[in-house]
Amino acid sequence: MFFIKALFIKALFVKIVVFKRNYLRLIGAEVRDSCGSSGTGETPQAFTPRRLTARPAESEHLEGKSTTTHYLVNSNKVCENSLHKMAENSKEKGAGNMKKIAFIGAGSMAEAIISGLVTQQVIEPENIFVTNKSNDDRFVYLKDQYGVTATRSLQLLVQDADLVVLAVKPKDILETMQSIKEYIREEMLFISVVAGVHTTSLEGIANKRFSIVRAMPNTSAAVGKSATALAANCHTEDSQLQTAITLFETVGTVAVVEESQLDAVTGLSGSGPAYIYYLVEALEKSAEKIGLDSETAKQLILQTLMGAADMLQKSPKTPAVLRKEVTSPGGTTEAGLKALQAHQVEDAFIACVQEATEQSKRMGNQISKELAKYVVSQ
């Protein structure tokens, strides 16, 4: 009787295995470690590096035609905390030995990063290659100022590069990726500072899987004080993420987030410098109304901002506690804060950041849709 039961259990197990194998063949997929992206350029609901997913069968690319990729298996539980572990592990592994960095785009953000790399001696200037669309004067300036190699040969630029920085305008990303996709190798790391362009869109245009880190710095990178957020796709190794962290630490501080959070980052710190400049403009106007000359007012305002920022950074106390410590009952600060509350300034700032975040989402989705149409039509 025991022998018959054992045979029955074994037969049932074989049937389950065969059914599972045939099911996977039926859906044209094999389980692999991938991104869980729809391949349409849409941002995943929750970015989860090294997510357990399924990849399309090779038959999707028959007759030289590429189709939209559909990932079928999805398990967020597999890597619930993998993003944070990835960031922690990358800090231990170091930045690695970067032999060649290629910049596509030579604007102010590219210059800020190049300046940081050269100043902090992360890589020799002659191993930094730069290109742009047509501005020869910019070429000469960057070469003379930083000692970098300027070239219009995309093959010379990208071939053998360990790291490629995409620093072009969103409207130019399609043409850029099309022109370099034949030179993309699996071991390359791409860092994109192109606003609104998802990692899945970049992979879709190139029709390849490769390591991509999206970065959202801000304009304070020009003075080495950027607040930069990074989001890596699932093909990015820990050491590659650390390379990206090292790159942006040359121009400020770095935080690692999920890709789905980059719109919020854009609304908060990406656009943040403009909010601070707006506040300073208001303080300057108020100084004029109360009888202070512009130079004295500027000096006082800037030092007040820097001092407050330093206090926030070095003190363990919350902003609310620090504010209360300055606010004496019946005093001048309390009177001023009451005026701000009467004009709902706090609500206005919250609305400001929320609207900027929503605009980032709208712009990103529009760009993704346009790129997805191109990818599907190939």
Short mmCIF file of C-alpha atoms in Angstrom, two decimals, residues 244-373:
data_model
loop_
_atom_site.label_atom_id
_atom_site.label_comp_id
_atom_site.label_asym_id
_atom_site.label_seq_id
_atom_site.Cartn_x
_atom_site.Cartn_y
_atom_site.Cartn_z
CA ALA A 244 27.40 56.68 -10.33
CA ILE A 245 27.39 57.72 -6.67
CA THR A 246 31.08 58.66 -6.87
CA LEU A 247 30.47 60.64 -10.07
CA PHE A 248 27.75 62.81 -8.50
CA GLU A 249 29.44 63.15 -5.14
CA THR A 250 31.97 65.30 -6.99
CA VAL A 251 29.20 67.90 -7.40
CA GLY A 252 27.29 67.53 -4.11
CA THR A 253 25.33 65.00 -2.09
CA VAL A 254 23.63 61.84 -3.40
CA ALA A 255 20.52 59.86 -2.44
CA VAL A 256 19.44 56.55 -4.00
CA VAL A 257 15.70 56.24 -4.69
CA GLU A 258 13.28 54.17 -6.71
CA GLU A 259 12.75 55.27 -10.31
CA SER A 260 9.06 55.85 -9.57
CA GLN A 261 10.13 58.49 -7.01
CA LEU A 262 12.14 60.61 -9.45
CA ASP A 263 9.13 62.77 -10.32
CA ALA A 264 8.81 63.67 -6.64
CA VAL A 265 12.54 64.40 -6.51
CA THR A 266 12.15 66.65 -9.54
CA GLY A 267 9.35 68.58 -7.84
CA LEU A 268 11.26 68.94 -4.58
CA SER A 269 15.02 69.29 -5.14
CA GLY A 270 15.26 69.36 -8.94
CA SER A 271 13.20 72.54 -9.10
CA GLY A 272 14.07 73.46 -5.50
CA PRO A 273 16.75 76.08 -6.20
CA ALA A 274 14.16 78.18 -8.04
CA TYR A 275 11.91 78.15 -4.97
CA ILE A 276 14.77 79.40 -2.81
CA TYR A 277 15.63 82.13 -5.34
CA TYR A 278 11.96 83.14 -5.32
CA LEU A 279 12.08 83.40 -1.52
CA VAL A 280 15.23 85.52 -1.69
CA GLU A 281 13.56 87.81 -4.24
CA ALA A 282 10.67 88.30 -1.79
CA LEU A 283 13.08 89.00 1.09
CA GLU A 284 14.94 91.55 -1.04
CA LYS A 285 11.70 93.34 -1.88
CA SER A 286 10.72 93.36 1.77
CA ALA A 287 14.13 94.78 2.70
CA GLU A 288 13.58 97.63 0.26
CA LYS A 289 10.17 98.39 1.79
CA ILE A 290 11.61 98.58 5.32
CA GLY A 291 14.42 100.91 4.25
CA LEU A 292 17.54 98.69 3.82
CA ASP A 293 19.85 99.21 0.84
CA SER A 294 20.19 96.28 -1.58
CA GLU A 295 23.83 95.40 -0.83
CA THR A 296 23.31 95.27 2.93
CA ALA A 297 20.08 93.32 2.47
CA LYS A 298 21.77 90.77 0.17
CA GLN A 299 24.60 90.18 2.63
CA LEU A 300 22.18 89.68 5.53
CA ILE A 301 19.81 87.45 3.58
CA LEU A 302 22.51 85.14 2.21
CA GLN A 303 24.22 84.73 5.57
CA THR A 304 20.85 84.06 7.20
CA LEU A 305 20.11 81.33 4.63
CA MET A 306 23.54 79.74 4.98
CA GLY A 307 23.42 79.87 8.76
CA ALA A 308 19.95 78.34 8.89
CA ALA A 309 20.99 75.58 6.45
CA ASP A 310 24.07 74.85 8.54
CA MET A 311 21.96 74.65 11.69
CA LEU A 312 19.54 72.24 10.00
CA GLN A 313 22.42 70.07 8.82
CA LYS A 314 24.39 69.95 12.07
CA SER A 315 21.68 70.05 14.72
CA PRO A 316 19.78 66.88 15.70
CA LYS A 317 16.69 69.03 16.28
CA THR A 318 13.81 69.11 13.81
CA PRO A 319 12.98 72.28 11.83
CA ALA A 320 9.87 72.71 13.96
CA VAL A 321 11.91 72.67 17.19
CA LEU A 322 14.50 75.09 15.80
CA ARG A 323 11.72 77.43 14.67
CA LYS A 324 10.08 77.38 18.11
CA GLU A 325 13.41 78.17 19.78
CA VAL A 326 13.66 81.37 17.72
CA THR A 327 10.02 82.30 18.36
CA SER A 328 9.46 84.10 21.65
CA PRO A 329 5.83 84.65 22.74
CA GLY A 330 4.74 88.12 21.74
CA GLY A 331 8.05 88.75 19.95
CA THR A 332 8.99 89.90 16.45
CA THR A 333 9.44 86.41 14.98
CA GLU A 334 6.00 85.32 16.17
CA ALA A 335 4.46 88.41 14.57
CA GLY A 336 6.18 87.66 11.27
CA LEU A 337 5.18 83.96 11.31
CA LYS A 338 1.56 84.91 11.99
CA ALA A 339 1.61 87.01 8.83
CA LEU A 340 2.97 84.02 6.85
CA GLN A 341 0.23 81.79 8.29
CA ALA A 342 -2.43 84.36 7.44
CA HIS A 343 -1.27 84.27 3.82
CA GLN A 344 -1.15 80.43 3.86
CA VAL A 345 2.50 80.36 2.80
CA GLU A 346 2.97 76.77 4.01
CA ASP A 347 0.02 75.59 1.91
CA ALA A 348 1.39 77.51 -1.07
CA PHE A 349 4.78 75.77 -0.84
CA ILE A 350 3.13 72.35 -0.54
CA ALA A 351 0.98 73.09 -3.59
CA CYS A 352 4.06 74.33 -5.43
CA VAL A 353 6.01 71.08 -4.94
CA GLN A 354 2.97 68.91 -5.68
CA GLU A 355 2.22 70.73 -8.94
CA ALA A 356 5.86 70.53 -10.05
CA THR A 357 5.79 66.78 -9.32
CA GLU A 358 2.60 66.28 -11.34
CA GLN A 359 4.05 68.27 -14.23
CA SER A 360 7.14 66.04 -14.16
CA LYS A 361 4.87 62.98 -14.39
CA ARG A 362 2.90 64.47 -17.27
CA MET A 363 6.03 65.38 -19.21
CA GLY A 364 7.63 61.98 -18.57
CA ASN A 365 4.55 60.06 -19.65
CA GLN A 366 4.28 62.11 -22.84
CA ILE A 367 7.92 61.49 -23.73
CA SER A 368 7.52 57.77 -22.97
CA LYS A 369 4.46 57.48 -25.19
CA GLU A 370 6.25 59.13 -28.09
CA LEU A 371 9.26 56.85 -27.70
CA ALA A 372 7.08 53.76 -27.25
CA LYS A 373 5.35 54.44 -30.58
#
